[in-house]
Amino acid sequence: MAKGPDAFRTISEAADELNVPQHVLRFWETKFSFIRPMKRAGGRRFYRPQDIAVLRGVRVLLHDAGYTIKGVQKLHKEQGLKRLLAAADGDVGPRPEALAADLANRELTEEGRERLLMALDDLQSAKRRLDSLLSKEDDR
């Protein structure tokens, strides 16, 4: 017998509905503070319909729209749950690479150029240190 649309879902039912493994839902709980299913005795999780909708938005953003975990966290922080619910309905907005391309086409100020060059120097220095450590490991 199928559950109604307003019924609570167990973790296995939620995972099946979202087409992700159960461990992914548990992992997302650790990364996204806004994912809080009800927990019964023994820690058994029950997902409300609104929890499923939020999870669907997270899945769409991570799996279909190319967002990272930090990207979804930032999106939630800046735009709230409504943005995640919109993603669940298919409104993912601009893709991260489109935003990066937009930034790449902007003029760079002299100060910005200097900051990027300093960051590049730091990265090259870190790479040299890592290469040195790796070569020492290879010598062992």
PDB file of N, CA and C in Angstrom, residues 11-115:
ATOM      1  N   ILE A  11      14.037   6.723   6.046  1.00  0.00           N
ATOM      2  CA  ILE A  11      15.227   7.064   5.267  1.00  0.00           C
ATOM      3  C   ILE A  11      15.306   6.232   3.987  1.00  0.00           C
ATOM      4  N   SER A  12      14.890   4.973   4.051  1.00  0.00           N
ATOM      5  CA  SER A  12      14.947   4.152   2.836  1.00  0.00           C
ATOM      6  C   SER A  12      13.936   4.643   1.803  1.00  0.00           C
ATOM      7  N   GLU A  13      12.750   5.045   2.252  1.00  0.00           N
ATOM      8  CA  GLU A  13      11.754   5.568   1.318  1.00  0.00           C
ATOM      9  C   GLU A  13      12.208   6.897   0.719  1.00  0.00           C
ATOM     10  N   ALA A  14      12.809   7.760   1.566  1.00  0.00           N
ATOM     11  CA  ALA A  14      13.306   9.050   1.069  1.00  0.00           C
ATOM     12  C   ALA A  14      14.426   8.830   0.061  1.00  0.00           C
ATOM     13  N   ALA A  15      15.336   7.922   0.375  1.00  0.00           N
ATOM     14  CA  ALA A  15      16.449   7.637  -0.533  1.00  0.00           C
ATOM     15  C   ALA A  15      15.943   7.108  -1.868  1.00  0.00           C
ATOM     16  N   ASP A  16      14.960   6.215  -1.826  1.00  0.00           N
ATOM     17  CA  ASP A  16      14.385   5.683  -3.064  1.00  0.00           C
ATOM     18  C   ASP A  16      13.719   6.787  -3.876  1.00  0.00           C
ATOM     19  N   GLU A  17      12.970   7.639  -3.197  1.00  0.00           N
ATOM     20  CA  GLU A  17      12.255   8.721  -3.890  1.00  0.00           C
ATOM     21  C   GLU A  17      13.223   9.701  -4.541  1.00  0.00           C
ATOM     22  N   LEU A  18      14.357   9.949  -3.885  1.00  0.00           N
ATOM     23  CA  LEU A  18      15.338  10.911  -4.396  1.00  0.00           C
ATOM     24  C   LEU A  18      16.402  10.264  -5.280  1.00  0.00           C
ATOM     25  N   ASN A  19      16.382   8.936  -5.351  1.00  0.00           N
ATOM     26  CA  ASN A  19      17.340   8.186  -6.150  1.00  0.00           C
ATOM     27  C   ASN A  19      18.782   8.422  -5.703  1.00  0.00           C
ATOM     28  N   VAL A  20      18.986   8.392  -4.388  1.00  0.00           N
ATOM     29  CA  VAL A  20      20.329   8.483  -3.794  1.00  0.00           C
ATOM     30  C   VAL A  20      20.429   7.407  -2.715  1.00  0.00           C
ATOM     31  N   PRO A  21      21.630   6.954  -2.407  1.00  0.00           N
ATOM     32  CA  PRO A  21      21.786   5.974  -1.324  1.00  0.00           C
ATOM     33  C   PRO A  21      21.481   6.599   0.040  1.00  0.00           C
ATOM     34  N   GLN A  22      21.098   5.775   0.987  1.00  0.00           N
ATOM     35  CA  GLN A  22      20.775   6.253   2.338  1.00  0.00           C
ATOM     36  C   GLN A  22      21.950   6.969   2.984  1.00  0.00           C
ATOM     37  N   HIS A  23      23.165   6.460   2.760  1.00  0.00           N
ATOM     38  CA  HIS A  23      24.319   7.089   3.401  1.00  0.00           C
ATOM     39  C   HIS A  23      24.532   8.521   2.898  1.00  0.00           C
ATOM     40  N   VAL A  24      24.079   8.803   1.690  1.00  0.00           N
ATOM     41  CA  VAL A  24      24.200  10.167   1.162  1.00  0.00           C
ATOM     42  C   VAL A  24      23.293  11.107   1.960  1.00  0.00           C
ATOM     43  N   LEU A  25      22.102  10.659   2.286  1.00  0.00           N
ATOM     44  CA  LEU A  25      21.200  11.487   3.097  1.00  0.00           C
ATOM     45  C   LEU A  25      21.806  11.751   4.472  1.00  0.00           C
ATOM     46  N   ARG A  26      22.398  10.717   5.064  1.00  0.00           N
ATOM     47  CA  ARG A  26      23.049  10.912   6.368  1.00  0.00           C
ATOM     48  C   ARG A  26      24.221  11.877   6.251  1.00  0.00           C
ATOM     49  N   PHE A  27      24.991  11.765   5.180  1.00  0.00           N
ATOM     50  CA  PHE A  27      26.116  12.671   4.944  1.00  0.00           C
ATOM     51  C   PHE A  27      25.625  14.105   4.772  1.00  0.00           C
ATOM     52  N   TRP A  28      24.581  14.284   3.984  1.00  0.00           N
ATOM     53  CA  TRP A  28      24.045  15.636   3.783  1.00  0.00           C
ATOM     54  C   TRP A  28      23.599  16.258   5.098  1.00  0.00           C
ATOM     55  N   GLU A  29      23.082  15.452   6.020  1.00  0.00           N
ATOM     56  CA  GLU A  29      22.700  15.980   7.339  1.00  0.00           C
ATOM     57  C   GLU A  29      23.901  16.595   8.052  1.00  0.00           C
ATOM     58  N   THR A  30      25.087  16.029   7.837  1.00  0.00           N
ATOM     59  CA  THR A  30      26.280  16.572   8.496  1.00  0.00           C
ATOM     60  C   THR A  30      26.776  17.836   7.816  1.00  0.00           C
ATOM     61  N   LYS A  31      26.471  18.010   6.544  1.00  0.00           N
ATOM     62  CA  LYS A  31      26.974  19.156   5.784  1.00  0.00           C
ATOM     63  C   LYS A  31      25.985  20.316   5.713  1.00  0.00           C
ATOM     64  N   PHE A  32      24.712  20.012   5.831  1.00  0.00           N
ATOM     65  CA  PHE A  32      23.682  21.050   5.689  1.00  0.00           C
ATOM     66  C   PHE A  32      22.845  21.100   6.962  1.00  0.00           C
ATOM     67  N   SER A  33      23.023  22.154   7.727  1.00  0.00           N
ATOM     68  CA  SER A  33      22.324  22.275   9.015  1.00  0.00           C
ATOM     69  C   SER A  33      20.811  22.380   8.856  1.00  0.00           C
ATOM     70  N   PHE A  34      20.360  22.753   7.679  1.00  0.00           N
ATOM     71  CA  PHE A  34      18.921  22.907   7.446  1.00  0.00           C
ATOM     72  C   PHE A  34      18.229  21.577   7.166  1.00  0.00           C
ATOM     73  N   ILE A  35      18.974  20.502   7.046  1.00  0.00           N
ATOM     74  CA  ILE A  35      18.371  19.172   6.868  1.00  0.00           C
ATOM     75  C   ILE A  35      18.284  18.534   8.248  1.00  0.00           C
ATOM     76  N   ARG A  36      17.050  18.512   8.771  1.00  0.00           N
ATOM     77  CA  ARG A  36      16.829  17.973  10.116  1.00  0.00           C
ATOM     78  C   ARG A  36      15.572  17.113  10.137  1.00  0.00           C
ATOM     79  N   PRO A  37      15.705  15.842   9.767  1.00  0.00           N
ATOM     80  CA  PRO A  37      14.518  14.984   9.849  1.00  0.00           C
ATOM     81  C   PRO A  37      14.149  14.745  11.305  1.00  0.00           C
ATOM     82  N   MET A  38      12.899  14.370  11.518  1.00  0.00           N
ATOM     83  CA  MET A  38      12.486  13.996  12.872  1.00  0.00           C
ATOM     84  C   MET A  38      13.181  12.686  13.213  1.00  0.00           C
ATOM     85  N   LYS A  39      13.562  12.547  14.461  1.00  0.00           N
ATOM     86  CA  LYS A  39      14.175  11.289  14.898  1.00  0.00           C
ATOM     87  C   LYS A  39      13.359  10.726  16.050  1.00  0.00           C
ATOM     88  N   ARG A  40      13.022   9.465  15.906  1.00  0.00           N
ATOM     89  CA  ARG A  40      12.284   8.748  16.932  1.00  0.00           C
ATOM     90  C   ARG A  40      13.243   7.981  17.819  1.00  0.00           C
ATOM     91  N   ALA A  41      12.703   7.250  18.742  1.00  0.00           N
ATOM     92  CA  ALA A  41      13.516   6.434  19.652  1.00  0.00           C
ATOM     93  C   ALA A  41      14.459   5.560  18.835  1.00  0.00           C
ATOM     94  N   GLY A  42      15.681   5.481  19.288  1.00  0.00           N
ATOM     95  CA  GLY A  42      16.671   4.680  18.581  1.00  0.00           C
ATOM     96  C   GLY A  42      17.286   5.413  17.406  1.00  0.00           C
ATOM     97  N   GLY A  43      16.946   6.686  17.216  1.00  0.00           N
ATOM     98  CA  GLY A  43      17.539   7.482  16.149  1.00  0.00           C
ATOM     99  C   GLY A  43      16.945   7.249  14.774  1.00  0.00           C
ATOM    100  N   ARG A  44      15.802   6.576  14.695  1.00  0.00           N
ATOM    101  CA  ARG A  44      15.185   6.322  13.390  1.00  0.00           C
ATOM    102  C   ARG A  44      14.670   7.631  12.793  1.00  0.00           C
ATOM    103  N   ARG A  45      15.045   7.894  11.544  1.00  0.00           N
ATOM    104  CA  ARG A  45      14.705   9.148  10.883  1.00  0.00           C
ATOM    105  C   ARG A  45      13.369   9.058  10.171  1.00  0.00           C
ATOM    106  N   PHE A  46      12.623  10.174  10.256  1.00  0.00           N
ATOM    107  CA  PHE A  46      11.383  10.308   9.496  1.00  0.00           C
ATOM    108  C   PHE A  46      11.401  11.670   8.812  1.00  0.00           C
ATOM    109  N   TYR A  47      11.232  11.635   7.496  1.00  0.00           N
ATOM    110  CA  TYR A  47      11.290  12.849   6.694  1.00  0.00           C
ATOM    111  C   TYR A  47       9.885  13.345   6.379  1.00  0.00           C
ATOM    112  N   ARG A  48       9.646  14.609   6.702  1.00  0.00           N
ATOM    113  CA  ARG A  48       8.376  15.262   6.381  1.00  0.00           C
ATOM    114  C   ARG A  48       8.362  15.604   4.891  1.00  0.00           C
ATOM    115  N   PRO A  49       7.197  15.848   4.319  1.00  0.00           N
ATOM    116  CA  PRO A  49       7.146  16.216   2.892  1.00  0.00           C
ATOM    117  C   PRO A  49       8.025  17.426   2.565  1.00  0.00           C
ATOM    118  N   GLN A  50       8.076  18.424   3.462  1.00  0.00           N
ATOM    119  CA  GLN A  50       8.915  19.591   3.191  1.00  0.00           C
ATOM    120  C   GLN A  50      10.405  19.234   3.254  1.00  0.00           C
ATOM    121  N   ASP A  51      10.772  18.244   4.096  1.00  0.00           N
ATOM    122  CA  ASP A  51      12.153  17.764   4.127  1.00  0.00           C
ATOM    123  C   ASP A  51      12.524  17.141   2.779  1.00  0.00           C
ATOM    124  N   ILE A  52      11.604  16.364   2.232  1.00  0.00           N
ATOM    125  CA  ILE A  52      11.845  15.714   0.936  1.00  0.00           C
ATOM    126  C   ILE A  52      12.030  16.763  -0.150  1.00  0.00           C
ATOM    127  N   ALA A  53      11.222  17.823  -0.108  1.00  0.00           N
ATOM    128  CA  ALA A  53      11.332  18.880  -1.109  1.00  0.00           C
ATOM    129  C   ALA A  53      12.694  19.580  -1.022  1.00  0.00           C
ATOM    130  N   VAL A  54      13.149  19.860   0.187  1.00  0.00           N
ATOM    131  CA  VAL A  54      14.458  20.497   0.373  1.00  0.00           C
ATOM    132  C   VAL A  54      15.558  19.554  -0.107  1.00  0.00           C
ATOM    133  N   LEU A  55      15.470  18.285   0.257  1.00  0.00           N
ATOM    134  CA  LEU A  55      16.458  17.301  -0.193  1.00  0.00           C
ATOM    135  C   LEU A  55      16.473  17.189  -1.714  1.00  0.00           C
ATOM    136  N   ARG A  56      15.309  17.260  -2.326  1.00  0.00           N
ATOM    137  CA  ARG A  56      15.239  17.202  -3.787  1.00  0.00           C
ATOM    138  C   ARG A  56      15.985  18.401  -4.388  1.00  0.00           C
ATOM    139  N   GLY A  57      15.807  19.581  -3.784  1.00  0.00           N
ATOM    140  CA  GLY A  57      16.533  20.768  -4.255  1.00  0.00           C
ATOM    141  C   GLY A  57      18.035  20.604  -4.111  1.00  0.00           C
ATOM    142  N   VAL A  58      18.475  20.061  -2.991  1.00  0.00           N
ATOM    143  CA  VAL A  58      19.902  19.828  -2.772  1.00  0.00           C
ATOM    144  C   VAL A  58      20.429  18.853  -3.819  1.00  0.00           C
ATOM    145  N   ARG A  59      19.683  17.772  -4.052  1.00  0.00           N
ATOM    146  CA  ARG A  59      20.116  16.785  -5.038  1.00  0.00           C
ATOM    147  C   ARG A  59      20.226  17.390  -6.436  1.00  0.00           C
ATOM    148  N   VAL A  60      19.235  18.191  -6.822  1.00  0.00           N
ATOM    149  CA  VAL A  60      19.260  18.827  -8.141  1.00  0.00           C
ATOM    150  C   VAL A  60      20.475  19.745  -8.266  1.00  0.00           C
ATOM    151  N   LEU A  61      20.717  20.547  -7.235  1.00  0.00           N
ATOM    152  CA  LEU A  61      21.845  21.476  -7.301  1.00  0.00           C
ATOM    153  C   LEU A  61      23.183  20.739  -7.349  1.00  0.00           C
ATOM    154  N   LEU A  62      23.340  19.694  -6.524  1.00  0.00           N
ATOM    155  CA  LEU A  62      24.604  18.971  -6.480  1.00  0.00           C
ATOM    156  C   LEU A  62      24.807  18.065  -7.693  1.00  0.00           C
ATOM    157  N   HIS A  63      23.789  17.310  -8.056  1.00  0.00           N
ATOM    158  CA  HIS A  63      23.951  16.283  -9.087  1.00  0.00           C
ATOM    159  C   HIS A  63      23.673  16.777 -10.491  1.00  0.00           C
ATOM    160  N   ASP A  64      22.755  17.716 -10.644  1.00  0.00           N
ATOM    161  CA  ASP A  64      22.355  18.143 -11.984  1.00  0.00           C
ATOM    162  C   ASP A  64      22.915  19.506 -12.379  1.00  0.00           C
ATOM    163  N   ALA A  65      23.013  20.423 -11.427  1.00  0.00           N
ATOM    164  CA  ALA A  65      23.414  21.794 -11.761  1.00  0.00           C
ATOM    165  C   ALA A  65      24.899  22.056 -11.545  1.00  0.00           C
ATOM    166  N   GLY A  66      25.630  21.098 -10.999  1.00  0.00           N
ATOM    167  CA  GLY A  66      27.069  21.257 -10.869  1.00  0.00           C
ATOM    168  C   GLY A  66      27.548  22.062  -9.675  1.00  0.00           C
ATOM    169  N   TYR A  67      26.679  22.270  -8.696  1.00  0.00           N
ATOM    170  CA  TYR A  67      27.100  22.988  -7.492  1.00  0.00           C
ATOM    171  C   TYR A  67      27.948  22.082  -6.612  1.00  0.00           C
ATOM    172  N   THR A  68      28.805  22.703  -5.815  1.00  0.00           N
ATOM    173  CA  THR A  68      29.554  21.980  -4.795  1.00  0.00           C
ATOM    174  C   THR A  68      28.778  22.067  -3.484  1.00  0.00           C
ATOM    175  N   ILE A  69      29.225  21.323  -2.483  1.00  0.00           N
ATOM    176  CA  ILE A  69      28.581  21.397  -1.172  1.00  0.00           C
ATOM    177  C   ILE A  69      28.681  22.822  -0.634  1.00  0.00           C
ATOM    178  N   LYS A  70      29.869  23.415  -0.744  1.00  0.00           N
ATOM    179  CA  LYS A  70      30.031  24.803  -0.279  1.00  0.00           C
ATOM    180  C   LYS A  70      29.139  25.751  -1.068  1.00  0.00           C
ATOM    181  N   GLY A  71      28.969  25.477  -2.353  1.00  0.00           N
ATOM    182  CA  GLY A  71      28.109  26.315  -3.179  1.00  0.00           C
ATOM    183  C   GLY A  71      26.661  26.265  -2.711  1.00  0.00           C
ATOM    184  N   VAL A  72      26.183  25.078  -2.372  1.00  0.00           N
ATOM    185  CA  VAL A  72      24.806  24.945  -1.879  1.00  0.00           C
ATOM    186  C   VAL A  72      24.682  25.600  -0.502  1.00  0.00           C
ATOM    187  N   GLN A  73      25.708  25.439   0.344  1.00  0.00           N
ATOM    188  CA  GLN A  73      25.685  26.088   1.661  1.00  0.00           C
ATOM    189  C   GLN A  73      25.595  27.606   1.503  1.00  0.00           C
ATOM    190  N   LYS A  74      26.379  28.139   0.588  1.00  0.00           N
ATOM    191  CA  LYS A  74      26.377  29.586   0.350  1.00  0.00           C
ATOM    192  C   LYS A  74      25.028  30.049  -0.221  1.00  0.00           C
ATOM    193  N   LEU A  75      24.502  29.280  -1.150  1.00  0.00           N
ATOM    194  CA  LEU A  75      23.206  29.602  -1.738  1.00  0.00           C
ATOM    195  C   LEU A  75      22.129  29.641  -0.660  1.00  0.00           C
ATOM    196  N   HIS A  76      22.142  28.661   0.237  1.00  0.00           N
ATOM    197  CA  HIS A  76      21.168  28.635   1.332  1.00  0.00           C
ATOM    198  C   HIS A  76      21.354  29.833   2.247  1.00  0.00           C
ATOM    199  N   LYS A  77      22.601  30.143   2.564  1.00  0.00           N
ATOM    200  CA  LYS A  77      22.883  31.266   3.463  1.00  0.00           C
ATOM    201  C   LYS A  77      22.412  32.583   2.865  1.00  0.00           C
ATOM    202  N   GLU A  78      22.629  32.752   1.565  1.00  0.00           N
ATOM    203  CA  GLU A  78      22.292  34.016   0.907  1.00  0.00           C
ATOM    204  C   GLU A  78      20.821  34.117   0.516  1.00  0.00           C
ATOM    205  N   GLN A  79      20.216  32.987   0.120  1.00  0.00           N
ATOM    206  CA  GLN A  79      18.861  33.060  -0.435  1.00  0.00           C
ATOM    207  C   GLN A  79      17.825  32.234   0.310  1.00  0.00           C
ATOM    208  N   GLY A  80      18.250  31.398   1.249  1.00  0.00           N
ATOM    209  CA  GLY A  80      17.311  30.671   2.086  1.00  0.00           C
ATOM    210  C   GLY A  80      16.732  29.419   1.458  1.00  0.00           C
ATOM    211  N   LEU A  81      15.805  28.826   2.212  1.00  0.00           N
ATOM    212  CA  LEU A  81      15.188  27.571   1.772  1.00  0.00           C
ATOM    213  C   LEU A  81      14.337  27.740   0.522  1.00  0.00           C
ATOM    214  N   LYS A  82      13.779  28.927   0.324  1.00  0.00           N
ATOM    215  CA  LYS A  82      12.951  29.146  -0.873  1.00  0.00           C
ATOM    216  C   LYS A  82      13.740  28.869  -2.144  1.00  0.00           C
ATOM    217  N   ARG A  83      15.029  29.210  -2.128  1.00  0.00           N
ATOM    218  CA  ARG A  83      15.880  28.973  -3.301  1.00  0.00           C
ATOM    219  C   ARG A  83      16.083  27.480  -3.524  1.00  0.00           C
ATOM    220  N   LEU A  84      16.238  26.733  -2.442  1.00  0.00           N
ATOM    221  CA  LEU A  84      16.406  25.283  -2.570  1.00  0.00           C
ATOM    222  C   LEU A  84      15.114  24.628  -3.044  1.00  0.00           C
ATOM    223  N   LEU A  85      13.988  25.129  -2.561  1.00  0.00           N
ATOM    224  CA  LEU A  85      12.699  24.599  -3.003  1.00  0.00           C
ATOM    225  C   LEU A  85      12.462  24.921  -4.471  1.00  0.00           C
ATOM    226  N   ALA A  86      12.919  26.091  -4.916  1.00  0.00           N
ATOM    227  CA  ALA A  86      12.801  26.453  -6.333  1.00  0.00           C
ATOM    228  C   ALA A  86      13.640  25.497  -7.180  1.00  0.00           C
ATOM    229  N   ALA A  87      14.819  25.141  -6.683  1.00  0.00           N
ATOM    230  CA  ALA A  87      15.669  24.187  -7.406  1.00  0.00           C
ATOM    231  C   ALA A  87      14.981  22.833  -7.511  1.00  0.00           C
ATOM    232  N   ALA A  88      14.264  22.442  -6.459  1.00  0.00           N
ATOM    233  CA  ALA A  88      13.533  21.173  -6.486  1.00  0.00           C
ATOM    234  C   ALA A  88      12.485  21.177  -7.582  1.00  0.00           C
ATOM    235  N   ASP A  89      11.962  22.370  -7.897  1.00  0.00           N
ATOM    236  CA  ASP A  89      10.951  22.503  -8.952  1.00  0.00           C
ATOM    237  C   ASP A  89      11.573  22.739 -10.325  1.00  0.00           C
ATOM    238  N   GLY A  90      12.924  22.677 -10.403  1.00  0.00           N
ATOM    239  CA  GLY A  90      13.586  22.809 -11.694  1.00  0.00           C
ATOM    240  C   GLY A  90      14.202  24.167 -11.968  1.00  0.00           C
ATOM    241  N   ASP A  91      14.031  25.133 -11.081  1.00  0.00           N
ATOM    242  CA  ASP A  91      14.606  26.467 -11.278  1.00  0.00           C
ATOM    243  C   ASP A  91      15.978  26.515 -10.622  1.00  0.00           C
ATOM    244  N   VAL A  92      17.018  26.113 -11.366  1.00  0.00           N
ATOM    245  CA  VAL A  92      18.354  26.068 -10.782  1.00  0.00           C
ATOM    246  C   VAL A  92      19.113  27.373 -10.942  1.00  0.00           C
ATOM    247  N   GLY A  93      18.642  28.285 -11.766  1.00  0.00           N
ATOM    248  CA  GLY A  93      19.334  29.554 -11.947  1.00  0.00           C
ATOM    249  C   GLY A  93      20.613  29.356 -12.738  1.00  0.00           C
ATOM    250  N   PRO A  94      21.486  30.378 -12.739  1.00  0.00           N
ATOM    251  CA  PRO A  94      22.719  30.253 -13.520  1.00  0.00           C
ATOM    252  C   PRO A  94      23.649  29.213 -12.935  1.00  0.00           C
ATOM    253  N   ARG A  95      24.293  28.472 -13.802  1.00  0.00           N
ATOM    254  CA  ARG A  95      25.243  27.447 -13.376  1.00  0.00           C
ATOM    255  C   ARG A  95      26.515  28.108 -12.873  1.00  0.00           C
ATOM    256  N   PRO A  96      27.229  27.467 -11.957  1.00  0.00           N
ATOM    257  CA  PRO A  96      28.456  28.057 -11.413  1.00  0.00           C
ATOM    258  C   PRO A  96      29.469  28.446 -12.484  1.00  0.00           C
ATOM    259  N   GLU A  97      29.598  27.618 -13.545  1.00  0.00           N
ATOM    260  CA  GLU A  97      30.573  27.964 -14.574  1.00  0.00           C
ATOM    261  C   GLU A  97      30.155  29.211 -15.355  1.00  0.00           C
ATOM    262  N   ALA A  98      28.852  29.461 -15.452  1.00  0.00           N
ATOM    263  CA  ALA A  98      28.390  30.689 -16.104  1.00  0.00           C
ATOM    264  C   ALA A  98      28.769  31.902 -15.261  1.00  0.00           C
ATOM    265  N   LEU A  99      28.650  31.759 -13.951  1.00  0.00           N
ATOM    266  CA  LEU A  99      29.055  32.853 -13.071  1.00  0.00           C
ATOM    267  C   LEU A  99      30.560  33.087 -13.164  1.00  0.00           C
ATOM    268  N   ALA A 100      31.324  32.015 -13.247  1.00  0.00           N
ATOM    269  CA  ALA A 100      32.782  32.135 -13.363  1.00  0.00           C
ATOM    270  C   ALA A 100      33.152  32.809 -14.680  1.00  0.00           C
ATOM    271  N   ALA A 101      32.462  32.455 -15.756  1.00  0.00           N
ATOM    272  CA  ALA A 101      32.736  33.079 -17.050  1.00  0.00           C
ATOM    273  C   ALA A 101      32.410  34.567 -17.007  1.00  0.00           C
ATOM    274  N   ASP A 102      31.335  34.922 -16.315  1.00  0.00           N
ATOM    275  CA  ASP A 102      30.977  36.330 -16.174  1.00  0.00           C
ATOM    276  C   ASP A 102      32.074  37.086 -15.428  1.00  0.00           C
ATOM    277  N   LEU A 103      32.592  36.476 -14.369  1.00  0.00           N
ATOM    278  CA  LEU A 103      33.677  37.115 -13.617  1.00  0.00           C
ATOM    279  C   LEU A 103      34.942  37.230 -14.458  1.00  0.00           C
ATOM    280  N   ALA A 104      35.210  36.227 -15.283  1.00  0.00           N
ATOM    281  CA  ALA A 104      36.422  36.231 -16.101  1.00  0.00           C
ATOM    282  C   ALA A 104      36.390  37.337 -17.150  1.00  0.00           C
ATOM    283  N   ASN A 105      35.207  37.745 -17.569  1.00  0.00           N
ATOM    284  CA  ASN A 105      35.089  38.773 -18.600  1.00  0.00           C
ATOM    285  C   ASN A 105      35.161  40.195 -18.051  1.00  0.00           C
ATOM    286  N   ARG A 106      35.227  40.339 -16.751  1.00  0.00           N
ATOM    287  CA  ARG A 106      35.286  41.671 -16.158  1.00  0.00           C
ATOM    288  C   ARG A 106      36.708  42.215 -16.192  1.00  0.00           C
ATOM    289  N   GLU A 107      36.799  43.529 -16.228  1.00  0.00           N
ATOM    290  CA  GLU A 107      38.103  44.185 -16.182  1.00  0.00           C
ATOM    291  C   GLU A 107      38.715  43.997 -14.802  1.00  0.00           C
ATOM    292  N   LEU A 108      40.006  43.768 -14.769  1.00  0.00           N
ATOM    293  CA  LEU A 108      40.717  43.574 -13.516  1.00  0.00           C
ATOM    294  C   LEU A 108      41.418  44.875 -13.139  1.00  0.00           C
ATOM    295  N   THR A 109      41.191  45.323 -11.927  1.00  0.00           N
ATOM    296  CA  THR A 109      41.865  46.533 -11.458  1.00  0.00           C
ATOM    297  C   THR A 109      43.322  46.203 -11.154  1.00  0.00           C
ATOM    298  N   GLU A 110      44.144  47.233 -11.048  1.00  0.00           N
ATOM    299  CA  GLU A 110      45.558  47.019 -10.725  1.00  0.00           C
ATOM    300  C   GLU A 110      45.714  46.331  -9.367  1.00  0.00           C
ATOM    301  N   GLU A 111      44.889  46.758  -8.397  1.00  0.00           N
ATOM    302  CA  GLU A 111      44.935  46.140  -7.068  1.00  0.00           C
ATOM    303  C   GLU A 111      44.537  44.665  -7.153  1.00  0.00           C
ATOM    304  N   GLY A 112      43.498  44.364  -7.906  1.00  0.00           N
ATOM    305  CA  GLY A 112      43.064  42.986  -8.079  1.00  0.00           C
ATOM    306  C   GLY A 112      44.131  42.145  -8.750  1.00  0.00           C
ATOM    307  N   ARG A 113      44.799  42.741  -9.747  1.00  0.00           N
ATOM    308  CA  ARG A 113      45.882  42.040 -10.446  1.00  0.00           C
ATOM    309  C   ARG A 113      47.019  41.712  -9.473  1.00  0.00           C
ATOM    310  N   GLU A 114      47.398  42.671  -8.639  1.00  0.00           N
ATOM    311  CA  GLU A 114      48.460  42.456  -7.660  1.00  0.00           C
ATOM    312  C   GLU A 114      48.080  41.341  -6.676  1.00  0.00           C
ATOM    313  N   ARG A 115      46.827  41.355  -6.228  1.00  0.00           N
ATOM    314  CA  ARG A 115      46.379  40.335  -5.292  1.00  0.00           C
ATOM    315  C   ARG A 115      46.418  38.950  -5.933  1.00  0.00           C
TER     316      ARG A 115
END
